[in-house]
PDB file of C-alpha atoms in Angstrom:
ATOM      1  CA  MET A  12     -29.281 -23.476   6.758  1.00  0.00           C
ATOM      2  CA  LEU A  13     -29.510 -19.732   5.883  1.00  0.00           C
ATOM      3  CA  ASP A  14     -26.164 -17.020   6.667  1.00  0.00           C
ATOM      4  CA  VAL A  15     -26.486 -13.377   5.770  1.00  0.00           C
ATOM      5  CA  THR A  16     -22.420 -14.019   4.672  1.00  0.00           C
ATOM      6  CA  ASP A  17     -24.124 -16.354   1.905  1.00  0.00           C
ATOM      7  CA  LEU A  18     -26.823 -14.061   0.635  1.00  0.00           C
ATOM      8  CA  VAL A  19     -24.439 -10.819   0.506  1.00  0.00           C
ATOM      9  CA  LEU A  20     -22.242 -13.080  -1.678  1.00  0.00           C
ATOM     10  CA  GLU A  21     -24.739 -13.799  -4.175  1.00  0.00           C
ATOM     11  CA  ASP A  22     -25.441 -10.066  -4.856  1.00  0.00           C
ATOM     12  CA  HIS A  23     -21.767 -10.587  -5.185  1.00  0.00           C
ATOM     13  CA  HIS A  24     -22.190 -12.996  -8.298  1.00  0.00           C
ATOM     14  CA  THR A  25     -25.106 -10.841  -9.910  1.00  0.00           C
ATOM     15  CA  MET A  26     -23.556  -7.772 -10.040  1.00  0.00           C
ATOM     16  CA  ARG A  27     -20.349  -9.751 -11.532  1.00  0.00           C
ATOM     17  CA  ARG A  28     -22.226 -11.410 -13.925  1.00  0.00           C
ATOM     18  CA  GLN A  29     -24.696  -7.934 -14.921  1.00  0.00           C
ATOM     19  CA  PHE A  30     -21.395  -6.303 -15.563  1.00  0.00           C
ATOM     20  CA  ALA A  31     -20.485  -8.627 -17.635  1.00  0.00           C
ATOM     21  CA  LEU A  32     -23.923  -8.530 -19.624  1.00  0.00           C
ATOM     22  CA  LEU A  33     -22.752  -5.127 -20.282  1.00  0.00           C
ATOM     23  CA  ASP A  34     -19.756  -6.329 -21.958  1.00  0.00           C
ATOM     24  CA  ASP A  35     -21.724  -8.711 -24.233  1.00  0.00           C
ATOM     25  CA  VAL A  36     -24.119  -5.711 -25.540  1.00  0.00           C
ATOM     26  CA  TRP A  37     -21.415  -3.378 -25.866  1.00  0.00           C
ATOM     27  CA  ASP A  38     -22.889  -2.092 -29.346  1.00  0.00           C
ATOM     28  CA  ASP A  39     -26.649  -1.947 -28.480  1.00  0.00           C
ATOM     29  CA  PRO A  40     -27.759   1.073 -26.705  1.00  0.00           C
ATOM     30  CA  ARG A  41     -31.315   0.170 -25.611  1.00  0.00           C
ATOM     31  CA  ALA A  42     -29.576  -3.181 -23.956  1.00  0.00           C
ATOM     32  CA  LEU A  43     -27.176  -1.788 -22.199  1.00  0.00           C
ATOM     33  CA  GLY A  44     -30.029   0.745 -21.116  1.00  0.00           C
ATOM     34  CA  MET A  45     -32.383  -2.500 -19.752  1.00  0.00           C
ATOM     35  CA  ILE A  46     -28.992  -4.069 -18.234  1.00  0.00           C
ATOM     36  CA  TRP A  47     -28.031  -1.384 -16.521  1.00  0.00           C
ATOM     37  CA  LYS A  48     -31.428   0.000 -14.857  1.00  0.00           C
ATOM     38  CA  GLY A  49     -31.150  -3.203 -12.843  1.00  0.00           C
ATOM     39  CA  LEU A  50     -27.736  -2.790 -12.448  1.00  0.00           C
ATOM     40  CA  ALA A  51     -27.974   0.173 -11.015  1.00  0.00           C
ATOM     41  CA  ARG A  52     -31.041  -0.540  -9.027  1.00  0.00           C
ATOM     42  CA  LEU A  53     -29.293  -3.667  -7.619  1.00  0.00           C
ATOM     43  CA  LEU A  54     -25.551  -1.712  -6.603  1.00  0.00           C
ATOM     44  CA  ASP A  55     -27.808   0.893  -4.586  1.00  0.00           C
ATOM     45  CA  VAL A  56     -30.175  -1.734  -2.573  1.00  0.00           C
ATOM     46  CA  HIS A  57     -27.253  -4.223  -2.032  1.00  0.00           C
ATOM     47  CA  ALA A  58     -25.490  -1.006  -0.589  1.00  0.00           C
ATOM     48  CA  ALA A  59     -28.210   0.019   1.610  1.00  0.00           C
ATOM     49  CA  CYS A  60     -29.386  -3.267   2.307  1.00  0.00           C
ATOM     50  CA  GLU A  61     -25.624  -4.042   3.747  1.00  0.00           C
ATOM     51  CA  GLU A  62     -26.270  -0.565   5.897  1.00  0.00           C
ATOM     52  CA  GLU A  63     -29.128  -1.410   7.392  1.00  0.00           C
ATOM     53  CA  VAL A  64     -28.671  -5.263   7.866  1.00  0.00           C
ATOM     54  CA  PHE A  65     -24.546  -6.526   7.873  1.00  0.00           C
ATOM     55  CA  TYR A  66     -22.581  -3.635   9.067  1.00  0.00           C
ATOM     56  CA  PRO A  67     -23.898  -2.785  12.230  1.00  0.00           C
ATOM     57  CA  TYR A  68     -23.723  -6.398  13.183  1.00  0.00           C
ATOM     58  CA  LEU A  69     -20.268  -6.498  11.961  1.00  0.00           C
ATOM     59  CA  LEU A  70     -19.451  -3.792  13.736  1.00  0.00           C
ATOM     60  CA  LYS A  71     -20.997  -5.184  17.493  1.00  0.00           C
ATOM     61  CA  TYR A  72     -19.743  -9.291  16.729  1.00  0.00           C
ATOM     62  CA  GLY A  73     -16.964  -8.984  13.979  1.00  0.00           C
ATOM     63  CA  ASP A  74     -12.483  -8.745  15.309  1.00  0.00           C
ATOM     64  CA  SER A  75     -12.107  -5.352  16.800  1.00  0.00           C
ATOM     65  CA  GLY A  76      -8.382  -6.062  17.094  1.00  0.00           C
ATOM     66  CA  ASP A  77      -6.224  -4.434  19.151  1.00  0.00           C
ATOM     67  CA  ASP A  78      -6.415  -0.824  17.645  1.00  0.00           C
ATOM     68  CA  ASP A  79      -8.247   1.126  14.331  1.00  0.00           C
ATOM     69  CA  ALA A  80      -4.726   0.227  12.540  1.00  0.00           C
ATOM     70  CA  THR A  81      -5.221  -3.178  12.438  1.00  0.00           C
ATOM     71  CA  GLU A  82      -6.065  -5.017   9.268  1.00  0.00           C
ATOM     72  CA  GLY A  83      -9.886  -6.399   9.245  1.00  0.00           C
ATOM     73  CA  ASP A  84     -10.731  -4.506  12.137  1.00  0.00           C
ATOM     74  CA  VAL A  85     -14.552  -3.920  11.833  1.00  0.00           C
ATOM     75  CA  VAL A  86     -13.963  -0.311  12.503  1.00  0.00           C
ATOM     76  CA  ASP A  87     -11.663   0.164   9.449  1.00  0.00           C
ATOM     77  CA  GLU A  88     -13.856  -3.108   7.564  1.00  0.00           C
ATOM     78  CA  THR A  89     -16.736  -0.517   7.627  1.00  0.00           C
ATOM     79  CA  ASP A  90     -15.404   2.500   7.314  1.00  0.00           C
ATOM     80  CA  ASP A  91     -14.196   1.432   3.969  1.00  0.00           C
ATOM     81  CA  ALA A  92     -17.201   0.005   2.964  1.00  0.00           C
ATOM     82  CA  ILE A  93     -19.500   3.170   3.868  1.00  0.00           C
ATOM     83  CA  GLY A  94     -16.929   5.303   1.507  1.00  0.00           C
ATOM     84  CA  ASP A  95     -16.697   2.505  -1.154  1.00  0.00           C
ATOM     85  CA  HIS A  96     -20.499   2.288  -1.400  1.00  0.00           C
ATOM     86  CA  ASP A  97     -20.931   6.491  -1.354  1.00  0.00           C
ATOM     87  CA  GLU A  98     -18.119   6.128  -4.539  1.00  0.00           C
ATOM     88  CA  ILE A  99     -20.595   3.741  -5.901  1.00  0.00           C
ATOM     89  CA  ARG A 100     -23.481   5.361  -5.878  1.00  0.00           C
ATOM     90  CA  ASP A 101     -21.833   8.578  -7.319  1.00  0.00           C
ATOM     91  CA  ALA A 102     -20.622   6.623 -10.495  1.00  0.00           C
ATOM     92  CA  VAL A 103     -24.245   5.445 -10.277  1.00  0.00           C
ATOM     93  CA  ALA A 104     -25.562   8.595 -10.116  1.00  0.00           C
ATOM     94  CA  ALA A 105     -23.433  10.479 -13.206  1.00  0.00           C
ATOM     95  CA  ALA A 106     -24.409   6.928 -15.565  1.00  0.00           C
ATOM     96  CA  GLY A 107     -27.662   7.981 -15.196  1.00  0.00           C
ATOM     97  CA  LYS A 108     -26.874  11.562 -16.370  1.00  0.00           C
ATOM     98  CA  GLU A 109     -25.880  10.025 -19.850  1.00  0.00           C
ATOM     99  CA  GLU A 110     -27.555   8.098 -22.783  1.00  0.00           C
ATOM    100  CA  PRO A 111     -26.334   4.066 -22.377  1.00  0.00           C
ATOM    101  CA  GLY A 112     -23.673   3.697 -24.718  1.00  0.00           C
ATOM    102  CA  THR A 113     -22.225   7.253 -25.271  1.00  0.00           C
ATOM    103  CA  GLU A 114     -18.756   7.218 -23.751  1.00  0.00           C
ATOM    104  CA  ALA A 115     -19.679   9.426 -20.867  1.00  0.00           C
ATOM    105  CA  TRP A 116     -21.724   6.928 -19.923  1.00  0.00           C
ATOM    106  CA  TRP A 117     -19.022   4.174 -20.117  1.00  0.00           C
ATOM    107  CA  ALA A 118     -16.714   6.346 -18.400  1.00  0.00           C
ATOM    108  CA  ALA A 119     -19.351   6.774 -15.673  1.00  0.00           C
ATOM    109  CA  VAL A 120     -19.874   2.441 -15.654  1.00  0.00           C
ATOM    110  CA  ARG A 121     -16.250   1.462 -15.138  1.00  0.00           C
ATOM    111  CA  LYS A 122     -15.811   4.259 -12.831  1.00  0.00           C
ATOM    112  CA  ALA A 123     -18.571   2.281 -10.501  1.00  0.00           C
ATOM    113  CA  ARG A 124     -17.183  -1.213 -11.920  1.00  0.00           C
ATOM    114  CA  GLU A 125     -13.993  -0.260 -10.598  1.00  0.00           C
ATOM    115  CA  GLU A 126     -15.151   0.910  -7.281  1.00  0.00           C
ATOM    116  CA  ASN A 127     -17.326  -2.207  -6.850  1.00  0.00           C
ATOM    117  CA  ASP A 128     -14.781  -4.562  -7.471  1.00  0.00           C
ATOM    118  CA  ASP A 129     -12.423  -3.333  -5.083  1.00  0.00           C
ATOM    119  CA  HIS A 130     -15.572  -2.835  -2.701  1.00  0.00           C
ATOM    120  CA  LEU A 131     -16.584  -6.730  -3.093  1.00  0.00           C
ATOM    121  CA  ALA A 132     -13.100  -7.834  -3.227  1.00  0.00           C
ATOM    122  CA  GLU A 133     -12.232  -6.584  -0.036  1.00  0.00           C
ATOM    123  CA  GLU A 134     -15.249  -7.338   1.575  1.00  0.00           C
ATOM    124  CA  GLU A 135     -14.423 -10.491   0.414  1.00  0.00           C
ATOM    125  CA  HIS A 136     -11.233 -10.670   1.881  1.00  0.00           C
ATOM    126  CA  ASP A 137     -11.900  -8.931   5.278  1.00  0.00           C
ATOM    127  CA  ALA A 138     -15.764  -8.509   6.210  1.00  0.00           C
ATOM    128  CA  LEU A 139     -17.355 -11.587   5.794  1.00  0.00           C
ATOM    129  CA  PRO A 140     -14.784 -14.068   7.268  1.00  0.00           C
ATOM    130  CA  ASP A 141     -14.079 -11.617  10.047  1.00  0.00           C
ATOM    131  CA  PHE A 142     -18.416 -11.940  10.380  1.00  0.00           C
ATOM    132  CA  ARG A 143     -17.890 -15.936   9.643  1.00  0.00           C
ATOM    133  CA  ARG A 144     -15.215 -16.671  12.224  1.00  0.00           C
ATOM    134  CA  ASN A 145     -17.220 -14.239  15.351  1.00  0.00           C
ATOM    135  CA  ALA A 146     -20.838 -14.801  14.900  1.00  0.00           C
ATOM    136  CA  SER A 147     -23.013 -17.447  15.484  1.00  0.00           C
ATOM    137  CA  VAL A 148     -24.927 -19.593  13.419  1.00  0.00           C
ATOM    138  CA  GLU A 149     -27.789 -18.735  14.931  1.00  0.00           C
ATOM    139  CA  LEU A 150     -26.844 -14.919  14.777  1.00  0.00           C
ATOM    140  CA  ARG A 151     -26.336 -14.911  10.617  1.00  0.00           C
ATOM    141  CA  ALA A 152     -29.179 -17.283  10.406  1.00  0.00           C
ATOM    142  CA  GLU A 153     -31.473 -14.420  11.622  1.00  0.00           C
ATOM    143  CA  LEU A 154     -29.928 -11.784  10.103  1.00  0.00           C
ATOM    144  CA  ALA A 155     -29.999 -13.993   6.794  1.00  0.00           C
ATOM    145  CA  LEU A 156     -34.076 -13.855   7.650  1.00  0.00           C
ATOM    146  CA  ARG A 157     -32.929  -9.707   8.348  1.00  0.00           C
ATOM    147  CA  TRP A 158     -31.409  -9.447   4.796  1.00  0.00           C
ATOM    148  CA  LEU A 159     -34.346 -11.079   3.017  1.00  0.00           C
ATOM    149  CA  ASP A 160     -36.735  -9.125   4.779  1.00  0.00           C
ATOM    150  CA  TRP A 161     -35.291  -5.709   4.116  1.00  0.00           C
ATOM    151  CA  ARG A 162     -34.476  -6.706   0.422  1.00  0.00           C
ATOM    152  CA  TYR A 163     -38.070  -7.890  -0.043  1.00  0.00           C
ATOM    153  CA  ALA A 164     -39.576  -4.440   1.595  1.00  0.00           C
ATOM    154  CA  HIS A 165     -37.002  -2.511  -0.805  1.00  0.00           C
ATOM    155  CA  ASP A 166     -35.839  -3.863  -3.621  1.00  0.00           C
ATOM    156  CA  SER A 167     -38.007  -1.440  -5.722  1.00  0.00           C
ATOM    157  CA  GLY A 168     -35.301   1.039  -4.764  1.00  0.00           C
ATOM    158  CA  GLU A 169     -38.231   2.896  -2.777  1.00  0.00           C
ATOM    159  CA  GLY A 170     -37.312   3.970   0.788  1.00  0.00           C
ATOM    160  CA  ILE A 171     -34.067   3.753   1.132  1.00  0.00           C
ATOM    161  CA  THR A 172     -31.053   6.074   2.284  1.00  0.00           C
ATOM    162  CA  TYR A 173     -28.095   6.961  -0.025  1.00  0.00           C
ATOM    163  CA  ASP A 174     -24.560   8.369   0.688  1.00  0.00           C
ATOM    164  CA  LYS A 175     -23.741   7.946   4.405  1.00  0.00           C
ATOM    165  CA  GLU A 176     -20.517  10.010   6.337  1.00  0.00           C
ATOM    166  CA  PRO A 177     -18.494   6.536   7.373  1.00  0.00           C
ATOM    167  CA  GLU A 178     -17.494   7.623  10.795  1.00  0.00           C
ATOM    168  CA  ALA A 179     -21.178   9.321  11.303  1.00  0.00           C
ATOM    169  CA  TYR A 180     -22.251   6.006  10.641  1.00  0.00           C
ATOM    170  CA  ILE A 181     -19.594   3.587  12.801  1.00  0.00           C
ATOM    171  CA  GLU A 182     -20.301   6.175  15.705  1.00  0.00           C
ATOM    172  CA  GLN A 183     -24.272   5.990  15.358  1.00  0.00           C
ATOM    173  CA  TYR A 184     -23.335   1.983  15.828  1.00  0.00           C
ATOM    174  CA  ARG A 185     -20.701   1.913  18.248  1.00  0.00           C
ATOM    175  CA  SER A 186     -22.365   4.491  20.386  1.00  0.00           C
ATOM    176  CA  HIS A 187     -26.365   2.724  20.067  1.00  0.00           C
ATOM    177  CA  SER A 188     -25.633  -1.048  20.165  1.00  0.00           C
ATOM    178  CA  VAL A 189     -28.140  -3.010  18.030  1.00  0.00           C
ATOM    179  CA  ALA A 190     -30.597  -5.417  19.920  1.00  0.00           C
ATOM    180  CA  ASP A 191     -28.962  -9.084  19.258  1.00  0.00           C
ATOM    181  CA  PRO A 192     -31.320 -10.437  16.635  1.00  0.00           C
ATOM    182  CA  VAL A 193     -31.434 -13.770  17.856  1.00  0.00           C
ATOM    183  CA  GLU A 194     -32.786 -12.904  20.797  1.00  0.00           C
ATOM    184  CA  HIS A 195     -35.401 -10.332  18.646  1.00  0.00           C
ATOM    185  CA  PRO A 196     -36.583 -12.171  15.598  1.00  0.00           C
ATOM    186  CA  VAL A 197     -37.621 -10.974  12.708  1.00  0.00           C
ATOM    187  CA  ALA A 198     -41.594 -11.560  12.591  1.00  0.00           C
ATOM    188  CA  ALA A 199     -43.254 -14.431  10.072  1.00  0.00           C
ATOM    189  CA  THR A 200     -45.210 -12.253   8.265  1.00  0.00           C
ATOM    190  CA  SER A 201     -42.559  -8.905   8.176  1.00  0.00           C
ATOM    191  CA  VAL A 202     -41.859  -7.459   5.224  1.00  0.00           C
ATOM    192  CA  THR A 203     -40.872  -4.259   6.269  1.00  0.00           C
ATOM    193  CA  HIS A 204     -38.374  -4.892   8.757  1.00  0.00           C
ATOM    194  CA  GLY A 205     -36.740  -1.751  10.148  1.00  0.00           C
TER     195      GLY A 205
END
């Protein structure tokens, strides 16, 4: 059965592998540029997809805890994730201004990797287990379809929204609850959900 958390984890694995490929071709600027082009797009698209498909539903269905300071609290998890995404995007943008293989480029790529590694670890430790514990199998399957639909429509990076202010993002989804995806499934023919 499809599960949105599995699709998130697949992207995480791909990101880690792509960063490792950069290490393998560290002295080949042409190869670095080609690998980075795809990885940079994946980092941007993955973050945007999480913000469109996963985090609104984590806020709705995840464990809210007793207060906003509780470890694993969906507000804290979401706040951290959106902030992390912004940091990763900033590092990706900085690398995009440099020639692959230069010290300035490597510094930006290292920053992107460090931010991404921290983000993936937090998400895999907190947000994903929280969602698996609290979301039904049917919900996770429907969100997987929405994930795929959104990705098919945006994998080129076109039409995605970049940096978001974490508190405003959380307020948007906490004050305007998202529809239950199981009751409102994505159409079988859709390629432009949202």
